DNA sequence: AATAAAAACGACATAAGTGTCGTTTTGGGG
DNA sequence: CCCCAAAACGACACTTATGTCGTTTTTATT
């Protein structure tokens, strides 16, 4: 009675599968990728793959979960550097470290949209999507509320409504970006305009930065 | 040599299939519906169905095309009643006849999103999506430009960028609405906030209507 | 080295959907 | 009333993906 098998290097294998799978999902999208694709990309057999993940949905959720952890860390890190202002903090969370609209997007975003849209009639998937939405919503809403309490943001609008609008806008951009070629979306211009919008809703002045 | 078969009642059958298919797509979404579903819903045999539509994609595009015609008519009709103002016209096109944000959404919208997202790697589908995007864009952009030329709208922003943002916002709402339950999206509140901003961006005043 | 637990493998049985094609039915013209 | 083109049918062959399961290979412990 001793754990005769390998140790925590199961983690490595699992991670390697997850990494390969991520690449596959990025390339083919959620619906179109098959376990075969993942097997080939990860260099693992059918049985081997199923030992770690019982199906595609399970696999994809594992990837989502990973991303969630990273995000959580990052936003926490940002929060700690929030010395400047709530506005800057908000920009950081939306646009990343440099707090400025750029042309980068999560390459997995299209697959995520697929995952939730095509699964919208599935009880479980729907509930999962809602949980994630709530989490994202809370992050934005909390900051806005704090900013309002600190007097930095005006209280003309409900923090909640504005937070929802942020998500809606980001989702819209992700969607358009998934479907249309780079040139047609104009990520940067639209983001800048959106920042102005936020500035208008939160501060009221006309200088966005 | 005489057209021995039925006459324009082919149209009726085609229309009836299309109608049934629309219902199926609304219920199951694009990816999940099968030709079998449509066959059953339309009360037509496999061979019969394939006589009218060579596959699911063909079928769905036929539905899209139908909608496009209706839209074109409607927006044209609206255009003719544009006596009031460009602002009102814009609101009408975005929110429909009564020009006010409500809670209604195209029930087929989720399936449309699916169709274009899952097909984003398909040359043909992608091109089709882009064409539709351009069409929508043009409608908004033209009105905004006209409004600017007429002096009703200010020219602070490119009409094009604003038009793109309108589409992005609508897409975002459609996406969230597809995934989340009614209560969580807050269609109305979000739309009202967006309208306020549009008003601000196009006119500058703070009274939205 | 021996060994045993379990990790990895891959063939297989199953399931589901697709598009075709030969046959049957139908309806309008002769 | 007959006829035949084509409309409608539905069985079929094919394809593709899934998840399981008995077998083989590792690998850490003894």
Short mmCIF file of C-alpha atoms (C1' of nucleotides) in Angstrom, two decimals:
data_model
loop_
_atom_site.label_atom_id
_atom_site.label_comp_id
_atom_site.label_asym_id
_atom_site.label_seq_id
_atom_site.Cartn_x
_atom_site.Cartn_y
_atom_site.Cartn_z
CA UNK A 1 0.00 0.00 0.00
CA UNK A 2 2.08 2.81 -1.33
CA UNK A 3 1.24 5.27 -4.09
CA UNK A 4 3.15 3.25 -6.63
CA UNK A 5 2.66 5.62 -9.51
CA UNK A 6 4.07 8.90 -10.62
CA UNK A 7 3.83 11.91 -8.43
CA UNK A 8 2.80 15.46 -9.22
CA UNK A 9 4.07 15.10 -12.75
CA UNK A 10 0.52 14.29 -13.60
CA UNK A 11 0.10 18.00 -13.35
CA UNK A 12 2.68 18.51 -16.04
CA UNK A 13 0.93 16.16 -18.39
CA UNK A 14 -2.40 17.71 -17.63
CA UNK A 15 -0.95 21.13 -18.19
CA UNK A 16 0.64 20.08 -21.45
CA UNK A 17 -2.68 18.73 -22.69
CA UNK A 18 -4.39 21.92 -21.63
CA UNK A 19 -1.84 24.00 -23.45
CA UNK A 20 -2.15 22.01 -26.65
CA UNK A 21 -5.92 22.07 -26.38
CA UNK A 22 -5.92 25.82 -25.99
CA UNK A 23 -4.06 26.12 -29.25
CA UNK A 24 -6.51 23.83 -30.96
CA UNK A 25 -9.51 25.74 -29.67
CA UNK A 26 -7.98 28.99 -30.82
CA UNK A 27 -7.40 27.59 -34.26
CA UNK A 28 -10.64 25.70 -34.86
CA UNK A 29 -13.09 27.25 -32.44
CA UNK A 30 -15.07 25.34 -29.86
CA UNK A 31 -17.65 23.55 -31.96
CA UNK A 32 -15.31 22.43 -34.69
CA UNK A 33 -12.54 20.99 -32.57
CA UNK A 34 -12.75 17.32 -31.80
CA UNK A 35 -11.04 15.24 -29.20
CA UNK A 36 -9.00 13.80 -32.05
CA UNK A 37 -7.61 17.24 -32.78
CA UNK A 38 -6.57 17.61 -29.19
CA UNK A 39 -5.09 14.12 -29.06
CA UNK A 40 -2.91 14.86 -32.06
CA UNK A 41 -1.88 18.30 -30.88
CA UNK A 42 -1.03 17.05 -27.41
CA UNK A 43 0.61 13.88 -28.64
CA UNK A 44 -1.56 11.74 -26.43
CA UNK A 45 -3.75 8.76 -27.13
CA UNK A 46 -7.50 8.66 -26.98
CA UNK A 47 -7.52 6.72 -23.75
CA UNK A 48 -4.84 8.94 -22.34
CA UNK A 49 -6.78 12.08 -23.03
CA UNK A 50 -9.98 10.73 -21.58
CA UNK A 51 -8.11 9.88 -18.41
CA UNK A 52 -7.69 13.57 -17.77
CA UNK A 53 -10.82 15.04 -19.29
CA UNK A 54 -14.04 13.20 -19.75
CA UNK A 55 -15.19 15.21 -22.75
CA UNK A 56 -14.73 18.40 -24.73
CA UNK A 57 -16.87 20.46 -22.42
CA UNK A 58 -14.88 19.36 -19.40
CA UNK A 59 -11.68 20.17 -21.23
CA UNK A 60 -12.77 23.61 -22.25
CA UNK A 61 -14.03 24.48 -18.80
CA UNK A 62 -10.66 23.54 -17.39
CA UNK A 63 -9.11 26.07 -19.74
CA UNK A 64 -11.66 28.67 -18.73
CA UNK A 65 -10.93 28.03 -15.09
CA UNK A 66 -7.22 28.48 -15.66
CA UNK A 67 -7.84 31.81 -17.32
CA UNK A 68 -10.04 32.84 -14.46
CA UNK A 69 -7.25 32.30 -11.97
CA UNK A 70 -4.85 34.37 -14.03
CA UNK A 71 -7.37 37.13 -14.40
CA UNK A 72 -8.05 37.16 -10.71
CA UNK A 73 -4.38 37.48 -9.94
CA UNK A 74 -3.89 40.21 -12.47
CA UNK A 75 -6.80 42.30 -11.41
CA UNK A 76 -5.69 41.89 -7.85
CA UNK A 77 -2.21 43.03 -8.78
CA UNK A 78 -3.67 46.00 -10.55
CA UNK A 79 -5.78 46.81 -7.56
CA UNK A 80 -2.68 47.09 -5.48
CA UNK A 81 -1.13 49.59 -7.82
CA UNK A 82 -4.32 51.59 -7.78
CA UNK A 83 -2.64 54.55 -6.19
CA UNK A 84 -3.35 56.88 -9.08
CA UNK A 85 -7.12 57.01 -9.33
CA UNK A 86 -10.20 54.87 -9.68
CA UNK A 87 -10.46 55.99 -13.26
CA UNK A 88 -7.00 54.73 -14.03
CA UNK A 89 -7.71 51.52 -12.20
CA UNK A 90 -10.81 51.01 -14.30
CA UNK A 91 -8.86 51.61 -17.48
CA UNK A 92 -6.26 49.11 -16.35
CA UNK A 93 -8.79 46.42 -15.76
CA UNK A 94 -10.48 47.00 -19.08
CA UNK A 95 -7.44 47.48 -21.27
CA UNK A 96 -4.70 45.82 -19.28
CA UNK A 97 -1.51 47.02 -17.74
CA UNK A 98 -0.94 50.09 -19.86
CA UNK A 99 -4.52 51.22 -19.39
CA UNK A 100 -4.85 52.29 -22.99
CA UNK A 101 -7.00 50.95 -25.83
CA UNK A 102 -5.00 48.79 -28.16
CA UNK A 103 -5.64 46.23 -30.83
CA UNK A 104 -5.02 43.12 -28.77
CA UNK A 105 -7.69 40.67 -27.89
CA UNK A 106 -7.82 37.37 -26.09
CA UNK A 107 -7.29 34.86 -28.90
CA UNK A 108 -9.55 32.43 -27.14
CA UNK A 109 -12.39 34.94 -26.92
CA UNK A 110 -14.20 33.76 -30.05
CA UNK A 111 -14.25 30.20 -28.76
CA UNK A 112 -15.54 31.39 -25.42
CA UNK A 113 -18.40 33.16 -27.13
CA UNK A 114 -19.14 30.02 -29.07
CA UNK A 115 -19.07 27.95 -25.94
CA UNK A 116 -21.63 30.05 -24.16
CA UNK A 117 -23.85 30.84 -27.12
CA UNK A 118 -24.17 27.33 -28.42
CA UNK A 119 -24.66 26.09 -24.88
CA UNK A 120 -27.30 28.63 -23.97
CA UNK A 121 -30.02 25.98 -23.81
CA UNK A 122 -28.03 23.74 -21.56
CA UNK A 123 -28.93 24.24 -17.93
CA UNK A 124 -25.45 23.66 -16.62
CA UNK A 125 -23.64 25.75 -19.18
CA UNK A 126 -26.07 28.58 -18.78
CA UNK A 127 -25.61 28.63 -15.03
CA UNK A 128 -21.87 28.64 -15.49
CA UNK A 129 -22.09 31.56 -17.90
CA UNK A 130 -24.19 33.50 -15.46
CA UNK A 131 -21.73 32.93 -12.68
CA UNK A 132 -18.92 34.26 -14.79
CA UNK A 133 -21.00 37.24 -15.83
CA UNK A 134 -21.76 38.03 -12.22
CA UNK A 135 -18.10 37.80 -11.30
CA UNK A 136 -17.08 40.17 -14.06
CA UNK A 137 -19.92 42.49 -13.23
CA UNK A 138 -18.93 42.64 -9.59
CA UNK A 139 -15.37 43.63 -10.38
CA UNK A 140 -16.45 46.63 -12.41
CA UNK A 141 -19.38 47.56 -10.23
CA UNK A 142 -17.31 47.54 -7.06
CA UNK A 143 -14.69 49.84 -8.45
CA UNK A 144 -17.28 52.23 -9.78
CA UNK A 145 -19.07 52.26 -6.46
CA UNK A 146 -15.86 52.95 -4.61
CA UNK A 147 -15.02 55.70 -7.03
CA UNK A 148 -18.42 57.19 -6.46
CA UNK A 149 -18.05 57.04 -2.71
CA UNK A 150 -14.65 58.63 -2.98
CA UNK A 151 -16.25 61.44 -4.90
CA UNK A 152 -14.17 60.80 -7.98
CA UNK A 153 -17.13 59.54 -10.02
CA UNK A 154 -20.46 61.23 -10.17
CA UNK A 155 -23.56 59.34 -9.16
CA UNK A 156 -25.76 60.30 -12.08
CA UNK A 157 -26.02 56.67 -13.11
CA UNK A 158 -26.21 53.43 -11.21
CA UNK A 159 -22.79 51.84 -10.89
CA UNK A 160 -24.46 48.62 -11.80
CA UNK A 161 -25.82 49.89 -15.08
CA UNK A 162 -22.50 51.32 -16.10
CA UNK A 163 -20.71 48.12 -15.18
CA UNK A 164 -23.15 46.18 -17.31
CA UNK A 165 -22.53 48.57 -20.17
CA UNK A 166 -18.83 47.96 -19.93
CA UNK A 167 -19.34 44.25 -20.26
CA UNK A 168 -21.79 44.69 -23.09
CA UNK A 169 -19.36 46.85 -24.97
CA UNK A 170 -16.48 44.43 -24.46
CA UNK A 171 -18.66 41.53 -25.50
CA UNK A 172 -19.76 43.42 -28.57
CA UNK A 173 -16.20 44.18 -29.53
CA UNK A 174 -15.16 40.59 -28.96
CA UNK A 175 -18.02 39.43 -31.12
CA UNK A 176 -17.27 41.77 -33.97
CA UNK A 177 -13.60 40.99 -33.67
CA UNK A 178 -14.35 37.29 -33.89
CA UNK A 179 -16.37 37.65 -37.05
CA UNK A 180 -14.78 40.51 -38.91
CA UNK A 181 -11.24 41.12 -40.13
CA UNK A 182 -9.02 43.46 -38.20
CA UNK A 183 -9.52 46.49 -40.42
CA UNK A 184 -13.28 46.45 -40.22
CA UNK A 185 -13.67 46.47 -36.48
CA UNK A 186 -11.46 49.44 -35.67
CA UNK A 187 -10.84 48.23 -32.16
CA UNK A 188 -8.79 51.24 -31.25
CA UNK A 189 -11.12 53.94 -32.48
CA UNK A 190 -14.13 52.27 -30.97
CA UNK A 191 -12.39 51.73 -27.69
CA UNK A 192 -11.37 55.36 -27.55
CA UNK A 193 -14.89 56.44 -28.23
CA UNK A 194 -16.09 54.09 -25.54
CA UNK A 195 -13.62 55.54 -23.08
CA UNK A 196 -15.08 58.93 -23.81
CA UNK A 197 -18.48 57.48 -23.15
CA UNK A 198 -17.37 56.12 -19.82
CA UNK A 199 -15.74 59.37 -18.97
CA UNK A 200 -18.97 61.12 -19.77
CA UNK A 201 -21.01 58.74 -17.68
CA UNK A 202 -18.67 58.73 -14.70
CA UNK A 203 -17.09 62.13 -14.64
CA UNK A 204 -18.97 64.32 -17.02
CA UNK A 205 -16.04 66.29 -18.31
CA UNK A 206 -14.89 65.93 -21.87
CA UNK A 207 -11.23 65.14 -21.44
CA UNK A 208 -10.70 61.44 -21.65
CA UNK A 209 -7.58 60.06 -20.12
CA UNK B 1 -44.10 20.58 -73.71
CA UNK B 2 -46.06 22.22 -71.03
CA UNK B 3 -45.13 22.93 -67.45
CA UNK B 4 -46.83 19.78 -66.27
CA UNK B 5 -46.24 20.41 -62.61
CA UNK B 6 -47.62 22.69 -60.00
CA UNK B 7 -47.33 26.39 -60.41
CA UNK B 8 -46.24 29.03 -57.96
CA UNK B 9 -47.46 26.94 -55.07
CA UNK B 10 -43.89 25.79 -54.84
CA UNK B 11 -43.44 29.13 -53.19
CA UNK B 12 -46.01 28.26 -50.60
CA UNK B 13 -44.30 25.02 -49.74
CA UNK B 14 -40.94 26.70 -49.66
CA UNK B 15 -42.35 29.40 -47.45
CA UNK B 16 -43.94 26.88 -45.16
CA UNK B 17 -40.65 25.03 -44.78
CA UNK B 18 -38.89 28.29 -44.11
CA UNK B 19 -41.42 29.23 -41.48
CA UNK B 20 -41.15 25.91 -39.71
CA UNK B 21 -37.36 26.01 -39.94
CA UNK B 22 -37.30 29.46 -38.39
CA UNK B 23 -39.18 28.11 -35.42
CA UNK B 24 -36.76 25.24 -35.10
CA UNK B 25 -33.72 27.49 -35.28
CA UNK B 26 -35.20 29.74 -32.64
CA UNK B 27 -35.81 26.81 -30.37
CA UNK B 28 -32.62 24.82 -30.82
CA UNK B 29 -30.15 27.34 -32.15
CA UNK B 30 -28.18 26.94 -35.35
CA UNK B 31 -25.65 24.29 -34.43
CA UNK B 32 -28.00 21.99 -32.62
CA UNK B 33 -30.79 21.88 -35.17
CA UNK B 34 -30.66 19.07 -37.67
CA UNK B 35 -32.38 18.60 -40.96
CA UNK B 36 -34.44 15.96 -39.21
CA UNK B 37 -35.79 18.59 -36.84
CA UNK B 38 -36.81 20.74 -39.74
CA UNK B 39 -38.35 17.80 -41.58
CA UNK B 40 -40.52 16.99 -38.62
CA UNK B 41 -41.49 20.57 -37.91
CA UNK B 42 -42.35 21.23 -41.52
CA UNK B 43 -44.08 17.91 -42.06
CA UNK B 44 -41.95 17.13 -45.05
CA UNK B 45 -39.80 14.16 -45.94
CA UNK B 46 -36.04 14.08 -46.14
CA UNK B 47 -36.06 14.02 -49.93
CA UNK B 48 -38.69 16.70 -50.02
CA UNK B 49 -36.69 19.04 -47.85
CA UNK B 50 -33.49 18.55 -49.81
CA UNK B 51 -35.38 19.42 -52.96
CA UNK B 52 -35.72 22.95 -51.67
CA UNK B 53 -32.57 23.41 -49.64
CA UNK B 54 -29.38 21.54 -50.19
CA UNK B 55 -28.22 21.76 -46.57
CA UNK B 56 -28.64 23.52 -43.27
CA UNK B 57 -26.46 26.43 -44.23
CA UNK B 58 -28.45 27.02 -47.39
CA UNK B 59 -31.63 26.87 -45.38
CA UNK B 60 -30.47 29.33 -42.78
CA UNK B 61 -29.19 31.77 -45.33
CA UNK B 62 -32.57 31.71 -47.00
CA UNK B 63 -34.08 32.76 -43.69
CA UNK B 64 -31.48 35.48 -43.28
CA UNK B 65 -32.21 36.74 -46.74
CA UNK B 66 -35.90 36.92 -45.99
CA UNK B 67 -35.21 38.98 -42.90
CA UNK B 68 -32.98 41.25 -44.88
CA UNK B 69 -35.76 42.07 -47.29
CA UNK B 70 -38.10 42.91 -44.45
CA UNK B 71 -35.52 45.07 -42.77
CA UNK B 72 -34.80 46.89 -45.98
CA UNK B 73 -38.47 47.62 -46.44
CA UNK B 74 -38.92 48.76 -42.90
CA UNK B 75 -35.94 51.05 -42.78
CA UNK B 76 -37.04 52.44 -46.10
CA UNK B 77 -40.50 53.01 -44.72
CA UNK B 78 -39.01 54.71 -41.70
CA UNK B 79 -36.86 56.86 -43.92
CA UNK B 80 -39.95 58.15 -45.60
CA UNK B 81 -41.49 59.17 -42.33
CA UNK B 82 -38.28 60.92 -41.37
CA UNK B 83 -39.95 64.27 -41.27
CA UNK B 84 -39.24 64.83 -37.60
CA UNK B 85 -35.46 64.77 -37.30
CA UNK B 86 -32.40 62.72 -38.05
CA UNK B 87 -32.15 61.91 -34.38
CA UNK B 88 -35.62 60.48 -34.33
CA UNK B 89 -34.91 58.57 -37.49
CA UNK B 90 -31.82 57.06 -35.91
CA UNK B 91 -33.78 56.02 -32.84
CA UNK B 92 -36.41 54.47 -35.05
CA UNK B 93 -33.89 52.38 -36.91
CA UNK B 94 -32.21 51.22 -33.74
CA UNK B 95 -35.26 50.59 -31.60
CA UNK B 96 -38.00 50.17 -34.16
CA UNK B 97 -41.17 52.02 -34.90
CA UNK B 98 -41.69 53.64 -31.53
CA UNK B 99 -38.08 54.80 -31.36
CA UNK B 100 -37.76 53.92 -27.71
CA UNK B 101 -35.66 51.33 -25.93
CA UNK B 102 -37.69 48.32 -25.00
CA UNK B 103 -37.13 44.76 -23.99
CA UNK B 104 -37.84 43.10 -27.31
CA UNK B 105 -35.21 41.35 -29.32
CA UNK B 106 -35.17 39.38 -32.51
CA UNK B 107 -35.78 35.81 -31.34
CA UNK B 108 -33.56 34.56 -34.10
CA UNK B 109 -30.67 36.78 -33.03
CA UNK B 110 -28.90 34.14 -30.93
CA UNK B 111 -28.90 31.72 -33.84
CA UNK B 112 -27.58 34.40 -36.14
CA UNK B 113 -24.70 35.02 -33.78
CA UNK B 114 -24.02 31.31 -33.68
CA UNK B 115 -24.12 31.09 -37.43
CA UNK B 116 -21.52 33.75 -37.94
CA UNK B 117 -19.29 32.91 -35.00
CA UNK B 118 -19.04 29.21 -35.64
CA UNK B 119 -18.57 29.91 -39.32
CA UNK B 120 -15.87 32.50 -38.85
CA UNK B 121 -13.21 30.24 -40.34
CA UNK B 122 -15.23 29.49 -43.40
CA UNK B 123 -14.31 31.72 -46.30
CA UNK B 124 -17.80 31.94 -47.70
CA UNK B 125 -19.58 32.49 -44.41
CA UNK B 126 -17.10 35.10 -43.35
CA UNK B 127 -17.53 37.04 -46.56
CA UNK B 128 -21.27 36.86 -46.13
CA UNK B 129 -21.01 38.19 -42.60
CA UNK B 130 -18.85 41.05 -43.72
CA UNK B 131 -21.32 42.00 -46.42
CA UNK B 132 -24.10 42.14 -43.88
CA UNK B 133 -21.96 44.17 -41.51
CA UNK B 134 -21.18 46.66 -44.24
CA UNK B 135 -24.82 46.98 -45.08
CA UNK B 136 -25.78 47.68 -41.52
CA UNK B 137 -22.91 50.05 -41.11
CA UNK B 138 -23.86 52.01 -44.17
CA UNK B 139 -27.41 52.54 -42.96
CA UNK B 140 -26.27 54.12 -39.71
CA UNK B 141 -23.31 55.97 -41.17
CA UNK B 142 -25.37 57.54 -43.93
CA UNK B 143 -27.96 58.89 -41.57
CA UNK B 144 -25.36 60.28 -39.24
CA UNK B 145 -23.54 61.92 -42.14
CA UNK B 146 -26.75 63.45 -43.41
CA UNK B 147 -27.56 64.67 -39.97
CA UNK B 148 -24.13 66.23 -39.75
CA UNK B 149 -24.49 67.92 -43.11
CA UNK B 150 -27.87 69.21 -42.12
CA UNK B 151 -26.26 70.73 -39.05
CA UNK B 152 -28.38 68.69 -36.69
CA UNK B 153 -25.46 66.58 -35.52
CA UNK B 154 -22.12 67.95 -34.56
CA UNK B 155 -19.02 66.67 -36.30
CA UNK B 156 -16.86 66.01 -33.26
CA UNK B 157 -16.63 62.35 -34.18
CA UNK B 158 -16.43 60.47 -37.44
CA UNK B 159 -19.87 59.29 -38.48
CA UNK B 160 -18.25 56.01 -39.32
CA UNK B 161 -16.86 55.43 -35.86
CA UNK B 162 -20.14 56.23 -34.20
CA UNK B 163 -21.99 53.96 -36.59
CA UNK B 164 -19.59 51.15 -35.77
CA UNK B 165 -20.12 51.73 -32.09
CA UNK B 166 -23.85 51.51 -32.51
CA UNK B 167 -23.47 48.14 -34.13
CA UNK B 168 -21.02 46.98 -31.48
CA UNK B 169 -23.39 47.99 -28.74
CA UNK B 170 -26.32 46.25 -30.37
CA UNK B 171 -24.23 43.14 -30.96
CA UNK B 172 -23.11 43.17 -27.37
CA UNK B 173 -26.66 43.43 -26.15
CA UNK B 174 -27.78 40.65 -28.46
CA UNK B 175 -24.96 38.47 -27.21
CA UNK B 176 -25.67 39.05 -23.55
CA UNK B 177 -29.35 38.63 -24.17
CA UNK B 178 -28.69 35.31 -25.87
CA UNK B 179 -26.69 33.98 -22.97
CA UNK B 180 -28.24 35.56 -19.91
CA UNK B 181 -31.77 35.57 -18.55
CA UNK B 182 -33.91 38.62 -19.04
CA UNK B 183 -33.34 40.12 -15.58
CA UNK B 184 -29.58 40.10 -15.80
CA UNK B 185 -29.14 42.00 -19.02
CA UNK B 186 -31.23 45.04 -18.22
CA UNK B 187 -31.84 45.77 -21.86
CA UNK B 188 -33.84 48.88 -21.14
CA UNK B 189 -31.48 50.57 -18.68
CA UNK B 190 -28.47 49.87 -20.82
CA UNK B 191 -30.18 51.11 -23.94
CA UNK B 192 -31.25 54.31 -22.23
CA UNK B 193 -27.74 55.00 -21.05
CA UNK B 194 -26.39 54.37 -24.51
CA UNK B 195 -28.95 56.67 -26.04
CA UNK B 196 -27.92 59.39 -23.65
CA UNK B 197 -24.37 59.03 -24.76
CA UNK B 198 -25.29 59.01 -28.42
CA UNK B 199 -27.21 62.16 -27.82
CA UNK B 200 -24.18 63.64 -26.15
CA UNK B 201 -21.83 62.52 -28.90
CA UNK B 202 -24.05 63.70 -31.72
CA UNK B 203 -25.79 66.72 -30.31
CA UNK B 204 -23.97 67.66 -27.15
CA UNK B 205 -26.92 68.50 -24.99
CA UNK B 206 -27.84 66.31 -22.09
CA UNK B 207 -31.50 65.73 -22.75
CA UNK B 208 -32.04 62.44 -24.46
CA UNK B 209 -35.16 62.03 -26.48
"C1'" DA C 1 15.79 -6.58 -10.03
"C1'" DA C 2 10.98 -7.65 -9.04
"C1'" DT C 3 6.42 -6.08 -8.84
"C1'" DA C 4 2.10 -3.96 -8.71
"C1'" DA C 5 -0.70 0.06 -9.31
"C1'" DA C 6 -2.16 2.97 -12.47
"C1'" DA C 7 -1.04 5.64 -16.69
"C1'" DA C 8 -1.14 5.29 -21.46
"C1'" DC C 9 -2.67 3.12 -25.37
"C1'" DG C 10 -5.70 2.13 -29.47
"C1'" DA C 11 -9.21 -0.93 -31.36
"C1'" DC C 12 -13.98 -1.17 -31.12
"C1'" DA C 13 -18.90 -0.68 -30.63
"C1'" DT C 14 -22.20 2.88 -30.78
"C1'" DA C 15 -24.58 6.88 -32.08
"C1'" DA C 16 -26.08 10.52 -34.97
"C1'" DG C 17 -26.39 13.16 -38.89
"C1'" DT C 18 -25.84 13.76 -43.96
"C1'" DG C 19 -26.90 13.60 -48.77
"C1'" DT C 20 -28.35 10.46 -52.49
"C1'" DC C 21 -31.17 7.79 -55.32
"C1'" DG C 22 -34.57 4.69 -56.98
"C1'" DT C 23 -39.53 4.52 -56.26
"C1'" DT C 24 -44.13 6.25 -55.58
"C1'" DT C 25 -47.48 9.84 -55.73
"C1'" DT C 26 -49.65 13.77 -57.66
"C1'" DG C 27 -51.79 17.29 -60.39
"C1'" DG C 28 -52.44 19.91 -64.52
"C1'" DG C 29 -52.61 19.57 -69.64
"C1'" DG C 30 -54.16 16.89 -73.59
"C1'" DC D 1 -59.96 9.85 -68.43
"C1'" DC D 2 -55.21 9.30 -69.34
"C1'" DC D 3 -50.56 10.51 -68.96
"C1'" DC D 4 -46.15 12.02 -67.54
"C1'" DA D 5 -42.97 15.29 -65.55
"C1'" DA D 6 -41.57 16.50 -61.49
"C1'" DA D 7 -42.60 16.67 -56.51
"C1'" DA D 8 -42.43 14.01 -52.56
"C1'" DC D 9 -40.91 10.16 -50.29
"C1'" DG D 10 -37.94 7.23 -47.23
"C1'" DA D 11 -34.52 3.57 -47.14
"C1'" DC D 12 -29.72 3.35 -47.52
"C1'" DA D 13 -24.83 3.89 -47.60
"C1'" DC D 14 -21.42 6.75 -45.75
"C1'" DT D 15 -19.03 9.64 -42.67
"C1'" DT D 16 -17.55 11.36 -38.41
"C1'" DA D 17 -17.19 11.71 -33.63
"C1'" DT D 18 -17.72 9.71 -29.09
"C1'" DG D 19 -16.64 7.12 -24.94
"C1'" DT D 20 -15.30 2.50 -23.25
"C1'" DC D 21 -12.50 -1.25 -22.17
"C1'" DG D 22 -9.15 -4.87 -22.23
"C1'" DT D 23 -4.18 -4.74 -22.95
"C1'" DT D 24 0.44 -2.96 -22.67
"C1'" DT D 25 3.81 0.03 -20.76
"C1'" DT D 26 5.68 2.95 -17.04
"C1'" DT D 27 7.59 3.96 -12.79
"C1'" DA D 28 8.13 4.32 -7.89
"C1'" DT D 29 8.70 1.47 -4.16
"C1'" DT D 30 10.57 -2.66 -1.91
#
